[in-house]
Tab-separated table of C-alpha atoms and ligand atoms in Angstrom:
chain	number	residue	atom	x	y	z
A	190	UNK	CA	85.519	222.110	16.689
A	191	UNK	CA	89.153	221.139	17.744
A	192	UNK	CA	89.431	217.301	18.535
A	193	UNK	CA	91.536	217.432	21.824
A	194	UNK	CA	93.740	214.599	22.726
A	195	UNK	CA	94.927	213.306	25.624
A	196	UNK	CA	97.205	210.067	25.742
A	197	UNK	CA	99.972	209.471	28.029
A	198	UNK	CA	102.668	208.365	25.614
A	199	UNK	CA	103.561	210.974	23.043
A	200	UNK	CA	104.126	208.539	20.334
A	201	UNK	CA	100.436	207.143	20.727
A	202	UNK	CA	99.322	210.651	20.950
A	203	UNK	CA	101.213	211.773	17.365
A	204	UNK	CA	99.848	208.612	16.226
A	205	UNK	CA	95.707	209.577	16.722
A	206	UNK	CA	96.745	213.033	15.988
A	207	UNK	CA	97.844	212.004	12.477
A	208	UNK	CA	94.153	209.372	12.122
A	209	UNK	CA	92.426	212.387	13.017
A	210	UNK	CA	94.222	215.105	10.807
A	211	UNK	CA	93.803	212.824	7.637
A	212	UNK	CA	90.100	213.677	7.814
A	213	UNK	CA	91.505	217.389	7.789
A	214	UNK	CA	90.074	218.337	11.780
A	215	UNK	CA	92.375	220.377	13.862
A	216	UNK	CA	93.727	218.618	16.421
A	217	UNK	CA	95.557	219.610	20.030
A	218	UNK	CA	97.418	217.568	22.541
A	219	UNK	CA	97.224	218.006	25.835
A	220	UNK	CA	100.524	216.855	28.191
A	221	UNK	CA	98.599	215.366	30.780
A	222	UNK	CA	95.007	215.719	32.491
A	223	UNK	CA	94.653	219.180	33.979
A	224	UNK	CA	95.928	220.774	30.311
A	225	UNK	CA	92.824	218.751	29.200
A	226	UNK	CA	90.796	220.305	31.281
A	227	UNK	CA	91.986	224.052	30.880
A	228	UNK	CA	91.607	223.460	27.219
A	229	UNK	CA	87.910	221.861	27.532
A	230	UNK	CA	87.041	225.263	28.958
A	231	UNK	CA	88.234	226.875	26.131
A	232	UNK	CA	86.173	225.291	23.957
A	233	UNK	CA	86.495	221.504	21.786
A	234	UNK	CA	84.026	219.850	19.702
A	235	UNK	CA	85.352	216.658	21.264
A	236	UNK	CA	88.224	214.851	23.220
A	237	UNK	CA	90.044	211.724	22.725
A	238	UNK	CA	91.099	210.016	25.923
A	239	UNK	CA	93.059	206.988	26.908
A	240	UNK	CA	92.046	205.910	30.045
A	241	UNK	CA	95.311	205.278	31.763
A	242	UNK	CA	95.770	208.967	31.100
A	243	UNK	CA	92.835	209.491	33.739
A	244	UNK	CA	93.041	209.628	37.915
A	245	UNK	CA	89.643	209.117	39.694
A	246	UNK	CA	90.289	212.717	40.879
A	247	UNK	CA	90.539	214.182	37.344
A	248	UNK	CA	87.571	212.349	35.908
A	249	UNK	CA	85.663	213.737	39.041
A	250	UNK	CA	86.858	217.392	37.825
A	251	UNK	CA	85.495	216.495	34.554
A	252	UNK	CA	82.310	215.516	35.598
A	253	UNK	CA	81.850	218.686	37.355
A	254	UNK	CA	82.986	220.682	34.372
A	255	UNK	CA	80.448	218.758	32.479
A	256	UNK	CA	77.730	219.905	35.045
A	257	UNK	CA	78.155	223.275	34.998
A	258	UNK	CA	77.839	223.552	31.317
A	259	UNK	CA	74.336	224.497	30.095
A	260	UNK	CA	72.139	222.400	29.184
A	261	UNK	CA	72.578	222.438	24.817
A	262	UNK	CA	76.316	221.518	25.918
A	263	UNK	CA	77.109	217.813	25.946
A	264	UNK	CA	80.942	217.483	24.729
A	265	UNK	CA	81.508	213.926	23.424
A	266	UNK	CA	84.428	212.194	25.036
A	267	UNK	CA	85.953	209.069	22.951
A	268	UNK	CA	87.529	206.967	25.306
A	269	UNK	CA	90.155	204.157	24.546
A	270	UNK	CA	90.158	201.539	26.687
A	271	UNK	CA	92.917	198.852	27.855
A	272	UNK	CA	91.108	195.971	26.000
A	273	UNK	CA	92.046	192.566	26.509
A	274	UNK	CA	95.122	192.427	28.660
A	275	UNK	CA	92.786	195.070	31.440
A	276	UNK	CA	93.244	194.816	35.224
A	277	UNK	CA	90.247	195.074	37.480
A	278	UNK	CA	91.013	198.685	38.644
A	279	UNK	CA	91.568	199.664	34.949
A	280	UNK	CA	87.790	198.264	34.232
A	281	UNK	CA	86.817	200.297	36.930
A	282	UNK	CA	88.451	203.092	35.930
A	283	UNK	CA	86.647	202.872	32.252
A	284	UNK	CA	83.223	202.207	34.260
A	285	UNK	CA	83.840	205.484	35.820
A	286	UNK	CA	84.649	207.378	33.000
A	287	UNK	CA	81.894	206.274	31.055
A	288	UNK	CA	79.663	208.519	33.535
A	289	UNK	CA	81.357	211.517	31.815
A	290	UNK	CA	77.496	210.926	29.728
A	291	UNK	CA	78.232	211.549	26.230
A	292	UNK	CA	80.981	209.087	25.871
A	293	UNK	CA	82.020	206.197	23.703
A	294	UNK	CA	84.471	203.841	24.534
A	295	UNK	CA	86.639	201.782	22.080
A	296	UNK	CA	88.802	198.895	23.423
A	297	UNK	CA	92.055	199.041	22.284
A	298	UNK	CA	93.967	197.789	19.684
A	299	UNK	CA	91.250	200.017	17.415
A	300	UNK	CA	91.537	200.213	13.878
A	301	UNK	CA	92.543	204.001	12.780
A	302	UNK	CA	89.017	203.806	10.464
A	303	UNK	CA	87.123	203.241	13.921
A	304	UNK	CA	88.388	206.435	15.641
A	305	UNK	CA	87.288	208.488	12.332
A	306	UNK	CA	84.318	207.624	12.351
A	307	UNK	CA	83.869	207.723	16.048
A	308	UNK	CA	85.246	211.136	15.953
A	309	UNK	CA	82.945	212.314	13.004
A	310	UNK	CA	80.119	210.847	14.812
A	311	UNK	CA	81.374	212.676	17.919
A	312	UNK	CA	81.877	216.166	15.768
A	313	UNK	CA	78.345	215.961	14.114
A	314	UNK	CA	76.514	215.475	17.575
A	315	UNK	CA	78.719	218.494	18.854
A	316	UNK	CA	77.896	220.521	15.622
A	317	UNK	CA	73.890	219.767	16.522
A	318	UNK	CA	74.706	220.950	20.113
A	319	UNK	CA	76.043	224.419	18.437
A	320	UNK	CA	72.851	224.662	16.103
A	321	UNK	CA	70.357	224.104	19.008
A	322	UNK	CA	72.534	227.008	21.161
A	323	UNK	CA	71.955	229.436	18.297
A	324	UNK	CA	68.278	228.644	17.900
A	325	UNK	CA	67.812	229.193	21.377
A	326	UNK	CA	69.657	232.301	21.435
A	327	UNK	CA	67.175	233.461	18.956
A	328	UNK	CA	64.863	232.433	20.380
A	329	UNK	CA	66.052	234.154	23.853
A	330	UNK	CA	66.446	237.238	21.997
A	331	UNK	CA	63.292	237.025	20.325
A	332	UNK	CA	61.337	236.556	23.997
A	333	UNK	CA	63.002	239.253	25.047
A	334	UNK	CA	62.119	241.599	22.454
A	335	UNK	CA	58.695	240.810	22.788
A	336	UNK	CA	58.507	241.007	26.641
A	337	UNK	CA	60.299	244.756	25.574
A	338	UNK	CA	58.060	245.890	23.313
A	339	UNK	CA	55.391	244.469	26.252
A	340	UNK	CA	56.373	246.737	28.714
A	341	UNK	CA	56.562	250.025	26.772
A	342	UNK	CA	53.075	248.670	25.175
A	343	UNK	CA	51.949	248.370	29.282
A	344	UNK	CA	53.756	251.803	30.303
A	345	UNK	CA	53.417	254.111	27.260
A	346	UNK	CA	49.623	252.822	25.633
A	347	UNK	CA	48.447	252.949	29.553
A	348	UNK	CA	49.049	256.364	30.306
A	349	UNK	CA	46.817	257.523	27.891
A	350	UNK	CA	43.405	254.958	28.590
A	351	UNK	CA	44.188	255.842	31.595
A	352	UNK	CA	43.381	259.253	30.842
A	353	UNK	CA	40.736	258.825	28.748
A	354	UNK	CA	38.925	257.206	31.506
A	355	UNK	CA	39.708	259.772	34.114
A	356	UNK	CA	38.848	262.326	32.113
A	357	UNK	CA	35.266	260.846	30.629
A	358	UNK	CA	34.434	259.982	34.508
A	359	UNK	CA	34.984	263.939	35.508
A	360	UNK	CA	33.240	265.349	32.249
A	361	UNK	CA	30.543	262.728	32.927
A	362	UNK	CA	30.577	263.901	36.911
A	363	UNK	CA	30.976	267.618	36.085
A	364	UNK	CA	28.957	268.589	32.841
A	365	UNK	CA	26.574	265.263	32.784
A	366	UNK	CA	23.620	267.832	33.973
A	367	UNK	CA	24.507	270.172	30.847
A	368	UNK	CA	24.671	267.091	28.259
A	369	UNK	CA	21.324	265.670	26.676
A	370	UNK	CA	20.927	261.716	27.156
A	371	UNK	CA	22.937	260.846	23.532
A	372	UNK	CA	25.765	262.831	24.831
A	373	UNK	CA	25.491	261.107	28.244
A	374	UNK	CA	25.597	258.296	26.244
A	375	UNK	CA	28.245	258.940	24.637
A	376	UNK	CA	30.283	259.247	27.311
A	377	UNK	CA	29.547	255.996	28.586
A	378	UNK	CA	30.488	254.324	25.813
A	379	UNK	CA	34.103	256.246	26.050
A	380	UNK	CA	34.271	254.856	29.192
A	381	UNK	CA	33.809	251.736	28.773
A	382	UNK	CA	35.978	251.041	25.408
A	383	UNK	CA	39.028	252.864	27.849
A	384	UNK	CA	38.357	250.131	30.530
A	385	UNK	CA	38.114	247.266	27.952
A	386	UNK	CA	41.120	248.511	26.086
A	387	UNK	CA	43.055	248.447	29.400
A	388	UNK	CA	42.471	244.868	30.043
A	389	UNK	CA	43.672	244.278	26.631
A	390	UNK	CA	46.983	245.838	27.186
A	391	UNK	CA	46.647	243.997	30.193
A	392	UNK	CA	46.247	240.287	28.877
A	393	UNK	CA	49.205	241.443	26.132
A	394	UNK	CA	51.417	241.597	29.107
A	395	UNK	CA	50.273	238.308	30.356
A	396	UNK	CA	50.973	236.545	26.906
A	397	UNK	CA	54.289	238.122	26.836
A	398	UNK	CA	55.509	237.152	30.629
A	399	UNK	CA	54.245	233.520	29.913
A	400	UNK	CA	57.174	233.418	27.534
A	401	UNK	CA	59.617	234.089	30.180
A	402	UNK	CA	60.391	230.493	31.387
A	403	UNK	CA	63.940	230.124	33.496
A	404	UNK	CA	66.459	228.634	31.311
A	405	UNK	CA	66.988	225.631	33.503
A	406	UNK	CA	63.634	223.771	34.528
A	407	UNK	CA	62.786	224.604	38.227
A	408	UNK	CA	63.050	222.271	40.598
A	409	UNK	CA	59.750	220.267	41.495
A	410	UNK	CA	56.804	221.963	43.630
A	411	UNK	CA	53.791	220.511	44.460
A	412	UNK	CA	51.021	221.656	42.362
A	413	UNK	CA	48.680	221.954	44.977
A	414	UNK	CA	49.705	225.790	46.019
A	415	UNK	CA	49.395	226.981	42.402
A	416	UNK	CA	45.696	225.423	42.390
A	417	UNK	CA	44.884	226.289	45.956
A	418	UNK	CA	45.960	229.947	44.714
A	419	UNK	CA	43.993	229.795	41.401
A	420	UNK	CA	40.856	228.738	43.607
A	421	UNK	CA	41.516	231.775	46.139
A	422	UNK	CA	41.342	234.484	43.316
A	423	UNK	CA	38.168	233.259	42.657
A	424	UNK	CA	36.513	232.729	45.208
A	425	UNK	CA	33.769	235.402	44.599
A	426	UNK	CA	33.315	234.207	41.472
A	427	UNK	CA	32.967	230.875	42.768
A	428	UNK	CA	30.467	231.464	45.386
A	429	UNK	CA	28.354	233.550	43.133
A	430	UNK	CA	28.013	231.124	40.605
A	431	UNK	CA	27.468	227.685	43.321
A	432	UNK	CA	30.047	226.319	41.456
A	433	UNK	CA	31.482	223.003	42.784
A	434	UNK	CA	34.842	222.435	42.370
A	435	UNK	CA	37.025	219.545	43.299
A	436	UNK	CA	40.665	218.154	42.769
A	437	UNK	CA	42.277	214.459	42.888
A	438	UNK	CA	45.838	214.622	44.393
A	439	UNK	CA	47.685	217.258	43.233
A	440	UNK	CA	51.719	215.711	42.134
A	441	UNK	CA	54.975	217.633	41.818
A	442	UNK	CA	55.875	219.427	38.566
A	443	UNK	CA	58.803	221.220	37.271
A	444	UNK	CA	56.817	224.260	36.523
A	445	UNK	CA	56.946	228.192	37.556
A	446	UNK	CA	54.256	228.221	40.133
A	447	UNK	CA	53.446	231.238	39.336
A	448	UNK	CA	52.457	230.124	35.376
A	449	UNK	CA	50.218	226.896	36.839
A	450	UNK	CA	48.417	229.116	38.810
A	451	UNK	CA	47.721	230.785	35.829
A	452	UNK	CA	47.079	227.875	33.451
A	453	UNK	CA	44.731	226.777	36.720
A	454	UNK	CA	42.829	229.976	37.271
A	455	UNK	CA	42.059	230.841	32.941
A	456	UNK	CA	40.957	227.357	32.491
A	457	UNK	CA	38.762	227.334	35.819
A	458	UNK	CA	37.458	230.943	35.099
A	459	UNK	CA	36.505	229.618	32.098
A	460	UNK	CA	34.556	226.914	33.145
A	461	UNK	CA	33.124	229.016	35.643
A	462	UNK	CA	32.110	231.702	32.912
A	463	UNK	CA	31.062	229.608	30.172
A	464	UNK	CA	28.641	227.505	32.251
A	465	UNK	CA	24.648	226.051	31.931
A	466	UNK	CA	21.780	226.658	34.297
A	467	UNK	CA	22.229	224.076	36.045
A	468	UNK	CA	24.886	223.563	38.501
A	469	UNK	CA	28.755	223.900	37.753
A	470	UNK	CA	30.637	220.689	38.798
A	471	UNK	CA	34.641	221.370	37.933
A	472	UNK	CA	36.671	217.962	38.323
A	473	UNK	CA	40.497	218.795	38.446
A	474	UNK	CA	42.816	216.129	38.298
A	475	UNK	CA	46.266	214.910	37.688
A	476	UNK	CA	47.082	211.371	36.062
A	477	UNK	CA	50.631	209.670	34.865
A	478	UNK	CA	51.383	208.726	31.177
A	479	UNK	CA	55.230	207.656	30.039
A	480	UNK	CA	57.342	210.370	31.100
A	481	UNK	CA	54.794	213.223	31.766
A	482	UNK	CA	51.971	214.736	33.595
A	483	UNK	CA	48.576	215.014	32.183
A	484	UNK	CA	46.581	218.121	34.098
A	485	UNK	CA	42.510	217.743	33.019
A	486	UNK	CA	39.684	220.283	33.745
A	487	UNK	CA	36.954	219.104	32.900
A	488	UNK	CA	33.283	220.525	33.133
A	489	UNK	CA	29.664	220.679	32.453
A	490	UNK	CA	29.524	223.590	30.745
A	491	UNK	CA	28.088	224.944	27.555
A	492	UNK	CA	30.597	223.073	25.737
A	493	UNK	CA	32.683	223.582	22.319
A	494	UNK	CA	31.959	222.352	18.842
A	495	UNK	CA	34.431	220.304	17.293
A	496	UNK	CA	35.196	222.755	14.258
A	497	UNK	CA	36.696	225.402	16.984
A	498	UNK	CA	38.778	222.599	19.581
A	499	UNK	CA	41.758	224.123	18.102
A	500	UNK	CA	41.002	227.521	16.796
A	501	UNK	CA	39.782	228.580	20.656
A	502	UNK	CA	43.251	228.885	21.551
A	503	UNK	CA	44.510	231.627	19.295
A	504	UNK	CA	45.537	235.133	20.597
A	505	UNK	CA	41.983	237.319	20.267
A	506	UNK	CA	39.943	233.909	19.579
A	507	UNK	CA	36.602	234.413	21.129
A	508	UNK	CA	32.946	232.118	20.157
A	509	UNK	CA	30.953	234.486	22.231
A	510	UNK	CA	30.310	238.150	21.761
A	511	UNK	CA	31.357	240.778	24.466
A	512	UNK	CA	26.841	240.989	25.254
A	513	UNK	CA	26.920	237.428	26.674
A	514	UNK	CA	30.254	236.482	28.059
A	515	UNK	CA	32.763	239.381	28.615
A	516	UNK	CA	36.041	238.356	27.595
A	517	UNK	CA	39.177	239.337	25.451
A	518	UNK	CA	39.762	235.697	23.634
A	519	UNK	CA	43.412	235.757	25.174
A	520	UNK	CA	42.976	233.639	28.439
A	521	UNK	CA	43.525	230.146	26.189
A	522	UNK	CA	46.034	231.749	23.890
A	523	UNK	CA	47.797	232.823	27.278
A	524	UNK	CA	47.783	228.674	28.209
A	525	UNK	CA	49.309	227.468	25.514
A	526	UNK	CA	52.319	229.540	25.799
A	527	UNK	CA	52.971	228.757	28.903
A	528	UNK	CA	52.403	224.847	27.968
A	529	UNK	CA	54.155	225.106	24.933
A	530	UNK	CA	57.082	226.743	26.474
A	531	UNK	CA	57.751	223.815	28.857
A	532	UNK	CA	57.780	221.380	26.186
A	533	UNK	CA	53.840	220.088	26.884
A	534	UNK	CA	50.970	220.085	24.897
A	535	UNK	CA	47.225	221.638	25.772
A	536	UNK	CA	44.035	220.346	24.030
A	537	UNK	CA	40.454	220.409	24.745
A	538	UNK	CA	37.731	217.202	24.603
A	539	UNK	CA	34.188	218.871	24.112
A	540	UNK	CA	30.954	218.512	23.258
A	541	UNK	CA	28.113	221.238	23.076
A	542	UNK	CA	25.668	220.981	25.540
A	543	UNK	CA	27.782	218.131	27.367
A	544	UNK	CA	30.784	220.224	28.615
A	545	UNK	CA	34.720	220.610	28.074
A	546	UNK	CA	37.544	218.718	29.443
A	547	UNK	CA	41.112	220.732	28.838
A	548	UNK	CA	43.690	218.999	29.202
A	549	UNK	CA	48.018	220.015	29.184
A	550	UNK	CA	50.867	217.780	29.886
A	551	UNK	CA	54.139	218.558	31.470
A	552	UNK	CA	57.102	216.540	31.621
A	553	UNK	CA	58.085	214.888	34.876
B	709	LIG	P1	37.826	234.534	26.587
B	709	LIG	O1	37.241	233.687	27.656
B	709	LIG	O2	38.362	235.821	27.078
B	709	LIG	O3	36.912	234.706	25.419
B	709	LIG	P2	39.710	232.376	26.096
B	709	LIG	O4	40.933	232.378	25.242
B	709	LIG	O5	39.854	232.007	27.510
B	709	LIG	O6	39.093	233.824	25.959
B	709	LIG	O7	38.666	231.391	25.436
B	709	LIG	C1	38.432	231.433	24.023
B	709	LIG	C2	37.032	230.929	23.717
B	709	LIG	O8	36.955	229.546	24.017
B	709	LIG	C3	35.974	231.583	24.597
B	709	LIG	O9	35.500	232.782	24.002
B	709	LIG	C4	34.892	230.513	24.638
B	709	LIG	O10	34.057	230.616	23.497
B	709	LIG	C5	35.664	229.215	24.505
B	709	LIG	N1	35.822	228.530	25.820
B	709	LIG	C6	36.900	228.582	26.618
B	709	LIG	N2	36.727	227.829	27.724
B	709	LIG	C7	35.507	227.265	27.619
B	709	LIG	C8	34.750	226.359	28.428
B	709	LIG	N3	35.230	225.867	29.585
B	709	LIG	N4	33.527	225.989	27.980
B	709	LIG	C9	33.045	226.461	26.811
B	709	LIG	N5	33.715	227.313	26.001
B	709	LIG	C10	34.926	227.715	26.388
């Protein structure tokens, strides 16, 4: 949490050297630009800067530096400006560095009181920067453990279904003549609970991998693929059921294709699923609202009472036994990961009888 400082006349350096010591914060001078930017690298919780001090070329350096940082990082510049007396290419100068982003620029002469509490100011917004790193290294470390524990859950709890319903299909092939019907039964039923527990593990997986977002957002891609790949996986069960689906112009999002296509293909293969007699018409549709993207699918389903709009999203959440609609209650708990983990929100508008619009926002 150094304060670096960089002013091109040692005795003005000394001087905010001594303004910034009084409030007992280490302090380091640098000799001239490219010492300030070695020592930015190796770490500051903010630099003091007179502008003279600055070539075009150097701030350009900066501002480079400053990209490549990620994104928690935002180092606070405080720049002192030639006030009063300053020449057009001076102004300029100050214009430019004031692009550095997270700067604040004091015209000079400045009272020593203003840099303190400039530099404070400057220190606490650093110190939030180091907070939000740490959360999101636990965080990091957190998803990773759980997409861990994921794959040995996949590899070591898979072998053994699988197994299971190997073996129950060659007893049931083999000695099937030799059992009575209970025992054939039986069987059947250890079948069955193998295949179901195997799309468990399955959706687990799922759940797990929508937690692994990049750490930097992607960079925009139509949305139509994602939804034109959504709509090919399910195809059969779209022409089996009739269904009718259609889409408004699709825009580009900042998302993993791969985890719209999923968001696309749950919330479709639930409307497709939970459907009436008559006729399935699926609207999907994109519309703008400050800053975001608001996704809808919306159909005329069976619908949703009001008591369960929120509780339908939890991990194993299901309305419906496995008789009616097959199902392992993780498809919308799967959603709102993904959502959630891109900083949007997912909700659903429904009525029983009178269907379900679900709707997710993502930020432009
Ligand atoms: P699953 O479909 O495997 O049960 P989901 O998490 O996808 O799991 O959905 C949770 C519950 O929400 C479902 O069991 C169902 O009762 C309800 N639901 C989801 N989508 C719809 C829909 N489009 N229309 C009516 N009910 C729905």
């Amino acid at each position: 949490m150094r304060v670096l400082i960089l002013a091109p006349v040692g005795r003005d350096a000394r001087l905010l050297a001594d303004t910034v010591e009084a409030l007992e914060i280490e302090t380091a001078c640098c000799d001239n630009a490219e010492a300030l930017i070695t020592m930015v690298e190796e770490g500051a919780g903010a630099a003091i800067v007179a502008e003279e001090a600055l070539h075009s070329s150097h701030i350009l350096l900066l501002a480079k530096w400053l990209e490549s940082q990620p994104p928690w990082s935002d180092l606070p510049f405080v720049i002192l400006s030639s006030g009063g007396g300053a020449t057009p290419a001076t102004k300029a100068r100050a214009q430019r560095l004031r692009t550095l982003g997270n700067a604040t620029l004091l015209e000079r002469p400045v009272r020593p009181e203003t840099v303190q509490s400039s530099v404070r100011a400057a220190l606490r917004a650093r110190m939030r920067q180091y907070e939000m790193r740490s959360r999101q290294e636990a965080l990091i470390r957190a998803n990773a453990d759980l997409e861990q524990f994921a794959h040995s859950a996949s590899h070591d709890l898979r072998e053994p279904i699988r197994s299971i319903a190997i073996y129950s299909e060659l007893l049931s092939m083999h000695y099937g003549k030799v059992l009575d019907q209970r025992g054939n039964e039986h069987l059947n039923l250890v079948r069955s609970a193998a295949i179901r527990m195997d799309t468990l593990v399955n959706d687990l997986l799922s759940y797990a991998h929508a937690a692994s977002i990049p750490e930097r957002p992607p960079e925009p891609a139509s949305a139509k693929g994602p939804l034109e790949a959504a709509l090919k996986n399910l195809a059969a069960a779209i022409q089996e059921s009739g269904s009718c689906i259609s889409a408004g112009d699709m825009p580009l999002v900042r998302m993993l294709p791969s985890h719209l296509q999923q968001l696309f293909q749950n919330l479709i293969g639930n409307a497709i699923k939970y459907r009436r007699e008559e006729k399935l018409q699926v609207r999907v549709a994109a519309a703008k609202a400050d800053g975001h993207w608001v996704f809808s699918v919306e159909d005329n389903g069976i619908g949703i009472p009001a008591e369960y709009h929120e509780m339908v999203f939890g991990i194993f959440k299901r309305l419906h036994s496995g008789q009616s609609y097959s199902g392992t209650g993780m498809g919308l708990a799967i959603c709102q990961r993904i959502v959630e983990q891109y900083g949007g929100r997912i909700w659903v508008e429904s009525e029983p009888g009178r269907g379900s619009i679900f709707r997710f926002t993502i930020r432009e």
